[in-house]
Structure formats: structure tokens, C-alpha cells
Short mmCIF file of C-alpha atoms in Angstrom, two decimals:
data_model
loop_
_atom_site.label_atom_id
_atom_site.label_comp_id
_atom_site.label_asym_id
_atom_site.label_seq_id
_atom_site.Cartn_x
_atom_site.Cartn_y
_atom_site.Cartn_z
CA UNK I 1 64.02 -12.03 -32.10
CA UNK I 2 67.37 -11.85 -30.62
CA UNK I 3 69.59 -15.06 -29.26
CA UNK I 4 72.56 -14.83 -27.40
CA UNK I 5 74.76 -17.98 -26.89
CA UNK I 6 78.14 -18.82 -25.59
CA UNK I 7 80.21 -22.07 -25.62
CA UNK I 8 83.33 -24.04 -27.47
CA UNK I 9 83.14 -23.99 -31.40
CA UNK I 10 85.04 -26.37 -32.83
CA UNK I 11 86.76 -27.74 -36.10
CA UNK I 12 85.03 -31.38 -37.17
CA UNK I 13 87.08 -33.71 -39.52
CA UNK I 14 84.27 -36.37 -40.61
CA UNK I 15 84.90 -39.82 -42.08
CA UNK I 16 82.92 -40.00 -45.17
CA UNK I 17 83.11 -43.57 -45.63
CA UNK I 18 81.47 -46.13 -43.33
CA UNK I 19 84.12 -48.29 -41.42
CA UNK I 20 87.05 -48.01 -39.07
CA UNK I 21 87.89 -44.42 -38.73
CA UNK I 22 91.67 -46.18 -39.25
CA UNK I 23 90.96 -46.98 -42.45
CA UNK I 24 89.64 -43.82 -43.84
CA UNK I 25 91.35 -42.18 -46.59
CA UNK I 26 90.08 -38.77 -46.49
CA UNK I 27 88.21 -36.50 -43.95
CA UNK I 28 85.88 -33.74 -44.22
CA UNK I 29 86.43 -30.73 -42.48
CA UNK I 30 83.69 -28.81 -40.78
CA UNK I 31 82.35 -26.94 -38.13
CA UNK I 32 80.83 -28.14 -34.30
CA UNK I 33 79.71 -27.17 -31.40
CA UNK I 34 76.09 -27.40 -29.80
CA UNK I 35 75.71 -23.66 -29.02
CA UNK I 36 76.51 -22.15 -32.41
CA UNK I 37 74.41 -24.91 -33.79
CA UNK I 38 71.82 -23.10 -32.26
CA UNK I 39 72.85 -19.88 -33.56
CA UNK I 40 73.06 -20.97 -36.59
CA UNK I 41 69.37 -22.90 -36.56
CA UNK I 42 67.89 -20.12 -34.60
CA UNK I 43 68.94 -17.35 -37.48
CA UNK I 44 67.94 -19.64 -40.51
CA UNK I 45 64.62 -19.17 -38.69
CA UNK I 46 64.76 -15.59 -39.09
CA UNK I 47 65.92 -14.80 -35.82
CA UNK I 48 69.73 -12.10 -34.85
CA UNK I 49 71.95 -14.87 -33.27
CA UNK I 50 75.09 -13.32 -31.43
CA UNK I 51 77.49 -16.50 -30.33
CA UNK I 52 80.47 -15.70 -27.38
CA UNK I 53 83.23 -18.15 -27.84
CA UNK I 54 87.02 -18.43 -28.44
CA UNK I 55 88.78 -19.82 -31.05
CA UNK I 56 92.50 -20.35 -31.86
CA UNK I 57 94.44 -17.74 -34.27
CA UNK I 58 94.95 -20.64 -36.27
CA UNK I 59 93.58 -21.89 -39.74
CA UNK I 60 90.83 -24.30 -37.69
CA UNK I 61 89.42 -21.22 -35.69
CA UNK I 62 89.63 -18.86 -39.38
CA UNK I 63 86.80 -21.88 -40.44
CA UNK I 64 84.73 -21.20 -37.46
CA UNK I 65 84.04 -17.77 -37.86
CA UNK I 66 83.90 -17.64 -41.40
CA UNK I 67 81.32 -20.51 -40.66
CA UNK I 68 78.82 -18.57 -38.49
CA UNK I 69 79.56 -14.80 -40.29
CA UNK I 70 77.97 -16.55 -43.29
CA UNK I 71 75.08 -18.09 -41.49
CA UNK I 72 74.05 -14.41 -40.09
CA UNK I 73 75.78 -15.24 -36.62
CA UNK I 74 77.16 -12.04 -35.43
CA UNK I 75 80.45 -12.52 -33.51
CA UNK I 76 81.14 -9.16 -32.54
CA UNK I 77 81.65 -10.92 -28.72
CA UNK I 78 84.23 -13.28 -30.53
CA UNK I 79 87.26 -13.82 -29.13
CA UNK I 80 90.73 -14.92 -31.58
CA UNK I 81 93.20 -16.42 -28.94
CA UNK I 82 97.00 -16.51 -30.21
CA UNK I 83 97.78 -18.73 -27.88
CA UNK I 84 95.57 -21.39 -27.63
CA UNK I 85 94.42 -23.87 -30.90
CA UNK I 86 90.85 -24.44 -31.94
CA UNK I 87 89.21 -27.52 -30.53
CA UNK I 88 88.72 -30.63 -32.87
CA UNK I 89 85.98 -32.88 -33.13
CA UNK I 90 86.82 -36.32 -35.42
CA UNK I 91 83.53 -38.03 -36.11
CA UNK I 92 83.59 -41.75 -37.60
CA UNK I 93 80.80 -43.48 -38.88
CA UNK I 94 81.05 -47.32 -37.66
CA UNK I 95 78.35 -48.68 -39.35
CA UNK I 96 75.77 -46.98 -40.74
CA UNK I 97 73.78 -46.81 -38.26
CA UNK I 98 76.15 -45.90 -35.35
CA UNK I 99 77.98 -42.44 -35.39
CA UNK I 100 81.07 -42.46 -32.66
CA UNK I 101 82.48 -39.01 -32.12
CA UNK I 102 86.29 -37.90 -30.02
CA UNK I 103 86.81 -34.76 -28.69
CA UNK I 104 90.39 -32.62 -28.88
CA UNK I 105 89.84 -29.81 -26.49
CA UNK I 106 91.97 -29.62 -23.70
CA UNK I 107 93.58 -26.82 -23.29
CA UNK I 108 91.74 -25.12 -26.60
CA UNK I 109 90.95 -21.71 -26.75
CA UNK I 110 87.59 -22.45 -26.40
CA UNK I 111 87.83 -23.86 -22.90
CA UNK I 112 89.69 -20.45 -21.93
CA UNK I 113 86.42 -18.53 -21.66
CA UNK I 114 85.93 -16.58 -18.62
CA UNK I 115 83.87 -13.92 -17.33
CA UNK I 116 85.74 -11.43 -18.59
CA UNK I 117 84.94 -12.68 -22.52
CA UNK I 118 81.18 -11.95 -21.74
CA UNK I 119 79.81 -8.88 -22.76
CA UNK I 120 76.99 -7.76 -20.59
CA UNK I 121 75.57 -5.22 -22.83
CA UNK I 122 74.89 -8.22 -24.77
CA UNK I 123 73.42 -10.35 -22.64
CA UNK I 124 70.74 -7.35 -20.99
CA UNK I 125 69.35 -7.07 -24.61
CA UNK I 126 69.02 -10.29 -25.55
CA UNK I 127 65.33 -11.42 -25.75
CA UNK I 128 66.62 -15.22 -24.62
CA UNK I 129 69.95 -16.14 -23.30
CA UNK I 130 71.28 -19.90 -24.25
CA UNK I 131 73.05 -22.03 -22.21
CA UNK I 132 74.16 -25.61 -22.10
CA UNK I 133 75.79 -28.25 -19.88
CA UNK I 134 78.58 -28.34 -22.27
CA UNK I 135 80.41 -25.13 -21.38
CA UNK I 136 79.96 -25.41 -17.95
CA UNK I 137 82.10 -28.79 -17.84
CA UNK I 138 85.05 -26.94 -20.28
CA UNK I 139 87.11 -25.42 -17.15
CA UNK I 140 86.46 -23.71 -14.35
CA UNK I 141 86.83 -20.78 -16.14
CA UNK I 142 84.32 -21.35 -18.15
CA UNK I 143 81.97 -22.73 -15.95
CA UNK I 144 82.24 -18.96 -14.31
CA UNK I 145 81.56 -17.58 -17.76
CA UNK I 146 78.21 -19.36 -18.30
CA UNK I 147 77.14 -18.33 -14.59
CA UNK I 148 78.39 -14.88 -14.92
CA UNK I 149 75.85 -14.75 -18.22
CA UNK I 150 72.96 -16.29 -15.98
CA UNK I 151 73.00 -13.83 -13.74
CA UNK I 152 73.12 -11.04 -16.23
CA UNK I 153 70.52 -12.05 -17.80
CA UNK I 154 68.40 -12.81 -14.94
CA UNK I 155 69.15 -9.55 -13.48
CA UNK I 156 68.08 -8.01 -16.83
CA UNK I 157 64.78 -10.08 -16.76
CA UNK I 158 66.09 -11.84 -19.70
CA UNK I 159 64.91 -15.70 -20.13
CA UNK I 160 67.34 -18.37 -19.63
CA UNK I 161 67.33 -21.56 -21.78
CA UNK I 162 69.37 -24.30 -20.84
CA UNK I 163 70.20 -27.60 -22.74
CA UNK I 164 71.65 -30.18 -19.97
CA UNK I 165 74.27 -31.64 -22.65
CA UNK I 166 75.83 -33.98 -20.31
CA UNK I 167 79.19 -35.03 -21.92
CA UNK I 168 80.24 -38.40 -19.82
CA UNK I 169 84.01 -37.64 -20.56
CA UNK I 170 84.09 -34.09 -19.28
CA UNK I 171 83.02 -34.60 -16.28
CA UNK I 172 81.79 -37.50 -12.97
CA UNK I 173 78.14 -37.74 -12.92
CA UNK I 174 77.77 -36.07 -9.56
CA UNK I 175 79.70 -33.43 -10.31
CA UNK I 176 77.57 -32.53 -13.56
CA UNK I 177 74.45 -33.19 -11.30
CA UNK I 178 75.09 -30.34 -8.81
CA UNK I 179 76.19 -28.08 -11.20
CA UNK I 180 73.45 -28.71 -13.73
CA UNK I 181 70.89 -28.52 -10.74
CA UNK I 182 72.38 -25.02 -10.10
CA UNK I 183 72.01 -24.04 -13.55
CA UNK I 184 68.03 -25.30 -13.87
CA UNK I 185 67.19 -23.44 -10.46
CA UNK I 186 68.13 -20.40 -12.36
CA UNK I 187 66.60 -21.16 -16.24
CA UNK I 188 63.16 -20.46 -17.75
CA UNK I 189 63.60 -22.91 -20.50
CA UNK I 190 65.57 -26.30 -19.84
CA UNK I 191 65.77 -29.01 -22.28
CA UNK I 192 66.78 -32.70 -21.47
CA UNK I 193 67.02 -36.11 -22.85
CA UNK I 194 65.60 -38.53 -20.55
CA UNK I 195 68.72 -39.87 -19.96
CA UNK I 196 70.10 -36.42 -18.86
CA UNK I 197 66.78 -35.83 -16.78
CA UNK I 198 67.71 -38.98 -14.93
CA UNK I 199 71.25 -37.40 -13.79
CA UNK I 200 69.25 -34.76 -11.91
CA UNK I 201 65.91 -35.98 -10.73
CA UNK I 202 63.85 -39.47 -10.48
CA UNK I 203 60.48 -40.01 -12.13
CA UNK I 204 58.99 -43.58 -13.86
CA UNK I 205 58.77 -41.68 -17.28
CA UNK I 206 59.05 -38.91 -19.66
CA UNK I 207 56.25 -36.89 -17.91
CA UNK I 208 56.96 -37.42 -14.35
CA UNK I 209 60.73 -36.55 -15.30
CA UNK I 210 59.61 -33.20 -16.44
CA UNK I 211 57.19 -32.32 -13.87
CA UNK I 212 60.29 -33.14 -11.22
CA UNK I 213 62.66 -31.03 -13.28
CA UNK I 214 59.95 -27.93 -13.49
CA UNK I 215 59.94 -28.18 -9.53
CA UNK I 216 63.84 -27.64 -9.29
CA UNK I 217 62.71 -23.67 -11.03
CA UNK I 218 62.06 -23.97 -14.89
CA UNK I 219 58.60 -22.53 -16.25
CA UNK I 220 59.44 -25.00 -19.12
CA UNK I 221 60.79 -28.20 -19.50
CA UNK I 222 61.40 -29.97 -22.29
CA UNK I 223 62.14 -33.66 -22.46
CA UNK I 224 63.55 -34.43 -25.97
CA UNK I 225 62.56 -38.30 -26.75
CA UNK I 226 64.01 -38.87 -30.25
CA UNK I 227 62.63 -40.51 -32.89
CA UNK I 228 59.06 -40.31 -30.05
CA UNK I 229 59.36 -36.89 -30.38
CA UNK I 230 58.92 -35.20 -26.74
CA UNK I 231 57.13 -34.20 -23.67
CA UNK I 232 56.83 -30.72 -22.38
CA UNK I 233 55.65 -29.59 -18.79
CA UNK I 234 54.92 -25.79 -19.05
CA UNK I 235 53.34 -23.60 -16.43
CA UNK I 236 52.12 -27.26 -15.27
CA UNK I 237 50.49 -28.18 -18.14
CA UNK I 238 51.56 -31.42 -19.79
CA UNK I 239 52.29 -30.96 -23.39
CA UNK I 240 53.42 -33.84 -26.05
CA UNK I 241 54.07 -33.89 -29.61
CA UNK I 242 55.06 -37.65 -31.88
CA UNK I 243 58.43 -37.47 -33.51
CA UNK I 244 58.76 -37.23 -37.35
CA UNK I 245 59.28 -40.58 -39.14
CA UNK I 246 62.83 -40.09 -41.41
CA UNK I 247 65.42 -42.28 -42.62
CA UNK I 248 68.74 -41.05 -40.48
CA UNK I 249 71.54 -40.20 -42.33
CA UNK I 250 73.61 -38.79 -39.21
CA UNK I 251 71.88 -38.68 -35.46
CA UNK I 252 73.92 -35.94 -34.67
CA UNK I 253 72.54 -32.08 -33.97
CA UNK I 254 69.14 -33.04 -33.83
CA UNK I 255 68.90 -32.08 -30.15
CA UNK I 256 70.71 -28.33 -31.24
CA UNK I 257 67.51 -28.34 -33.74
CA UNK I 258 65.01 -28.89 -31.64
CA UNK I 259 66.10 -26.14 -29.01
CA UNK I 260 66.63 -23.78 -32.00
CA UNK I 261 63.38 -24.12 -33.29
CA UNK I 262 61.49 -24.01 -30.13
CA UNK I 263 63.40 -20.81 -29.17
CA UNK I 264 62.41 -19.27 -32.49
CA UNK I 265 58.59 -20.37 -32.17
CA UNK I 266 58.69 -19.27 -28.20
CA UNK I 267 59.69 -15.32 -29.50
CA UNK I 268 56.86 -15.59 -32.09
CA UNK I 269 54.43 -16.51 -29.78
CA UNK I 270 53.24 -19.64 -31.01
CA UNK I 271 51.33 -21.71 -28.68
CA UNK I 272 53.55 -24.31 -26.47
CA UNK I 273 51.99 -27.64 -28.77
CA UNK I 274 52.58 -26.19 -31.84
CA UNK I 275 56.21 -25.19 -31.27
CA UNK I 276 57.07 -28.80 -29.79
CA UNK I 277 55.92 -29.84 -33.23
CA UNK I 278 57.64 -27.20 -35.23
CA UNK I 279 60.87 -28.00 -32.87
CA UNK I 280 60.27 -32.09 -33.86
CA UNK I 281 60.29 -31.35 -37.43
CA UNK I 282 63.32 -28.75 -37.68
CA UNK I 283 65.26 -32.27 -35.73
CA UNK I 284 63.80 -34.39 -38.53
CA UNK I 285 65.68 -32.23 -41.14
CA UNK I 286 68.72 -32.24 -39.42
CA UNK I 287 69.38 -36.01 -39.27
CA UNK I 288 68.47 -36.57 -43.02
CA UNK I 289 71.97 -34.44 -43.61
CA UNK I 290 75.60 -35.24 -42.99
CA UNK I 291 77.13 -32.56 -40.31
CA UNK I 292 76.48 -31.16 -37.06
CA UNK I 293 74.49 -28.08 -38.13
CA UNK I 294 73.78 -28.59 -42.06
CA UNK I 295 70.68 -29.89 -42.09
CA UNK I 296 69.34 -27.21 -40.32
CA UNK I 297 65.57 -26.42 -41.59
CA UNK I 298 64.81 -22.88 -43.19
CA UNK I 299 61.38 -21.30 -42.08
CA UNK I 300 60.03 -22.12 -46.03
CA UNK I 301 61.54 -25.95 -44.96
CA UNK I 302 59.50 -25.72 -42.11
CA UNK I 303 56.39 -24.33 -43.42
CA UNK I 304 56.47 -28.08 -45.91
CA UNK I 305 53.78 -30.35 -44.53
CA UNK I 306 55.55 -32.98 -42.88
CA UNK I 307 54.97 -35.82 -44.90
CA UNK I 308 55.97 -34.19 -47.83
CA UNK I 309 58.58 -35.89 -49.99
CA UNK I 310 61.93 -34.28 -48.44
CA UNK I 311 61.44 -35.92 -45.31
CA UNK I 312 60.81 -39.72 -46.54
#
């Protein structure tokens, strides 16, 4: 099983306390960044994850890739940019049940992808190539970048995934929508919140919202529902699975998770119900952890039953 995925990867300074990020007096430091999560989730699950990105030459963007070399991401595409920092995430928990998170990536390395950074040797041997919304809203650089990689890999006959990710403060709403709508005429695999699905087609629910996305081109569509788990419409067949009853530590990543897992199931040919469940568990895991991508399940975490006693 081989995943290929390119976005920003970021630095993440957490607030460990709950309260006023003003009044915390010491951060965490970390790692972010939706499309590395997956790298990193998909090769826990035994699968090669390769990651294209940029970072800084700086102490933030060292962290990065000594982040994903030791989860089994290989960054051979990589790129260390002297003259450009490493985005920063800052992530304060308000209460503790509301995460708030600011971004610091404006002119970052990571937003200087291109074309250029994306190998296409890479990208023709991949066995699924992973996009998000994300990327596409960095620059317009980077927007080129993710449909330079599309094409590749649809050119190659390699599947395209693609997470919507809508990110309200990179971009307007219609703007996102006709890009995004591009991007899901041209995936295999696109995975939404219902929110998200909303952006880019109408429907009264869950369902009807991925039966109108899996018109726009997509074979599957997945609508991630949260703690209701999720609704799938693939080849035209309506597909649900229940979400997995946890006590949250942090919401964030779950979404990253879910795609990961899914992906890995998909390439192991696991039937379309039993990888939406697989997918809802590996999101369970994720939120019972602190961090973006530490929670991320193993395949012996996954192979638990899922009321077993980690996940209460």
C-alpha cells in the first residue's frame, strides 16, 4: 500500500492548561497539518506514506521532518526552504470542551509549493494520491501544485482522494466552492463534513448530500458526521456506519483519522461497511489524545473490540 500526499506541515505550540490562551504559562510544541496527519495514520496502519511539502530551514521545520522520518513518512519529495519560516499553528483550549486554533502561515514555506516541488515519478506509482481543500487555498502556487498532482495521477490511472477541508479564513465561500467543485469532478474518493458538503451541493441530509456530491464525479463519497459516525454513497449504494461513543480529550484530527484509515482498509480490500467502521474507530482514538496526529490508532489498536476499555 503506497500513499502519496502533499500540503503545509506545520509547527503547533499547544496550551496545556484550560483557560485564556493569555494566561498560559507554558506551551507545547508539536507538529500539524491535515495531510501528514494522514501520512502519518495511513503508515501506523502498515501502509509506505511519501508526504510533498515545504518547510522553513529553521528549527520549527527541523521538528517537522524529524516528526514524520520517525513515523515511517518518507520525505524524499521534501523540500527545506532558506528563505521562508515554517508555518505555526497555536492551539488554546477555552474550556474543556471547546478547542480554538490560529494559524501563522502567510508567507511560510509551506504556502510556496508549486508545481515544480511535485515529483511525478511519485505520484504515477502511488496506489492513491491525497488531496485536500487545505492546500489548494495556501497560494496560487499551491493551488497549481495540488492540480498539477491530480492530473498526474489521473493520467497514471492512479485514484484521487480528496478531503474538502474548508478553512473559512483562507478563503470566501464561493471561491472555495468552485475550486473544490473542480477538484471533486476529478477525485475517486472525496470526504466531507456536512457542513463542507453544503458549500458545494444542496440535499435535506447526510445521504442526499452524498448522493449530490457522487453526481459532481466521485465513485465514493464520504460524509464524516462526528460523534454519528458517517454516511457513504459508493458506486450508488448507500452505506452508514454509528460513531464510537468516547470521552473527547481534543476534537482535533479526527477527520485526518478517518480518511487515513479508510484509505488503508480501501488498499486491503475490505468491503466499503466495514472500512467506514474501521475509519470511525481509528477517529475515536484520536480524540481520546492531546495533538493533532498522536492519537493515531495502530492496526493491533484497531483490531481491539470497540468497547474495550481504552476507548471508555
Amino acid at each position: 500500500m503506497r500513499l502519496v500526499t502533499l500540503g503545509e506541515s506545520l509547527a503547533r505550540l499547544d496550551a496545556a492548561a484550560v483557560g485564556p490562551l493569555r494566561h498560559a504559562r507554558s506551551l507545547g510544541l508539536g507538529v500539524a497539518g491535515a495531510e501528514s496527519n494522514v501520512a502519518i495514520g495511513f503508515s501506523r496502519l502498515g501502509g509506505e506514506a511519501a508526504w510533498i511539502g515545504r518547510v522553513g530551514a529553521d528549527e520549527f521545520g527541523g521538528l517537522v521532518r524529524a516528526t514524520l522520518a520517525g513515523e515511517g513518512v518518507d520525505l524524499a519529495a521534501a523540500v527545506v526552504d532558506p528563505s521562508a519560516p515554517t508555518g505555526l499553528l497555536v492551539k488554546e483550549r477555552r474550556t474543556s470542551a471547546l478547542t480554538r486554533v490560529w494559524y501563522y502561515r502567510t508567507g511560510s514555506a509551506g504556502s510556496r509549493l508549486s508545481p515544480e516541488d511535485v515529483p511525478e515519478d511519485l505520484v504515477r506509482t502511488a496506489q492513491t494520491l491525497h488531496v485536500t481543500g487545505i492546500t489548494a487555498a495556501l497560494s496560487a502556487t499551491a493551488r497549481k501544485a495540488v492540480r498539477h498532482a491530480v492530473a498526474t495521477a489521473r493520467a497514471a490511472g492512479v485514484p484521487v482522494s480528496l478531503d474538502l477541508n474548508y478553512r473559512a479564513a483562507l478563503w470566501e465561500p464561493d471561491e472555495a466552492a468552485r475550486e473544490l467543485r473542480r477538484l471533486a469532478a476529478e477525485a475517486d474518493i472525496v470526504f466531507a463534513t456536512e457542513r463542507e458538503a453544503r458549500l458545494l451541493v444542496d440535499g435535506e441530509g447526510p445521504a442526499e448530500l452524498a448522493g449530490a456530491l457522487a453526481r459532481l464525479g466521485a465513485r465514493e463519497v464520504l460524509v464524516k458526521l462526528g460523534r454519528h459516525g458517517a454516511v457513504a454513497c459508493c458506486d450508488g449504494v448507500l452505506h452508514r456506519a454509528p460513531g464510537v461513543r468516547v470521552e473527547p480529550v481534543d476534537p482535533v484530527g479526527a477527520g485526518d483519522a478517518f480518511a487515513a484509515a479508510y484509505l488503508a482498509e480501501r488498499l486491503r480490500g475490505v468491503p466499503v461497511g466495514e472500512r467506514l467502521a474501521v475509519a470511525a474507530l481509528a477517529g475515536a482514538y484520536v480524540v481520546t489524545a492531546m495533538g493533532d496526529w498522536e492519537g493515531l490508532p495502530s492496526r493491533a489498536d484497531l483490531e481491539r473490540e470497540p468497547g474495550d476499555e481504552v476507548l471508555r
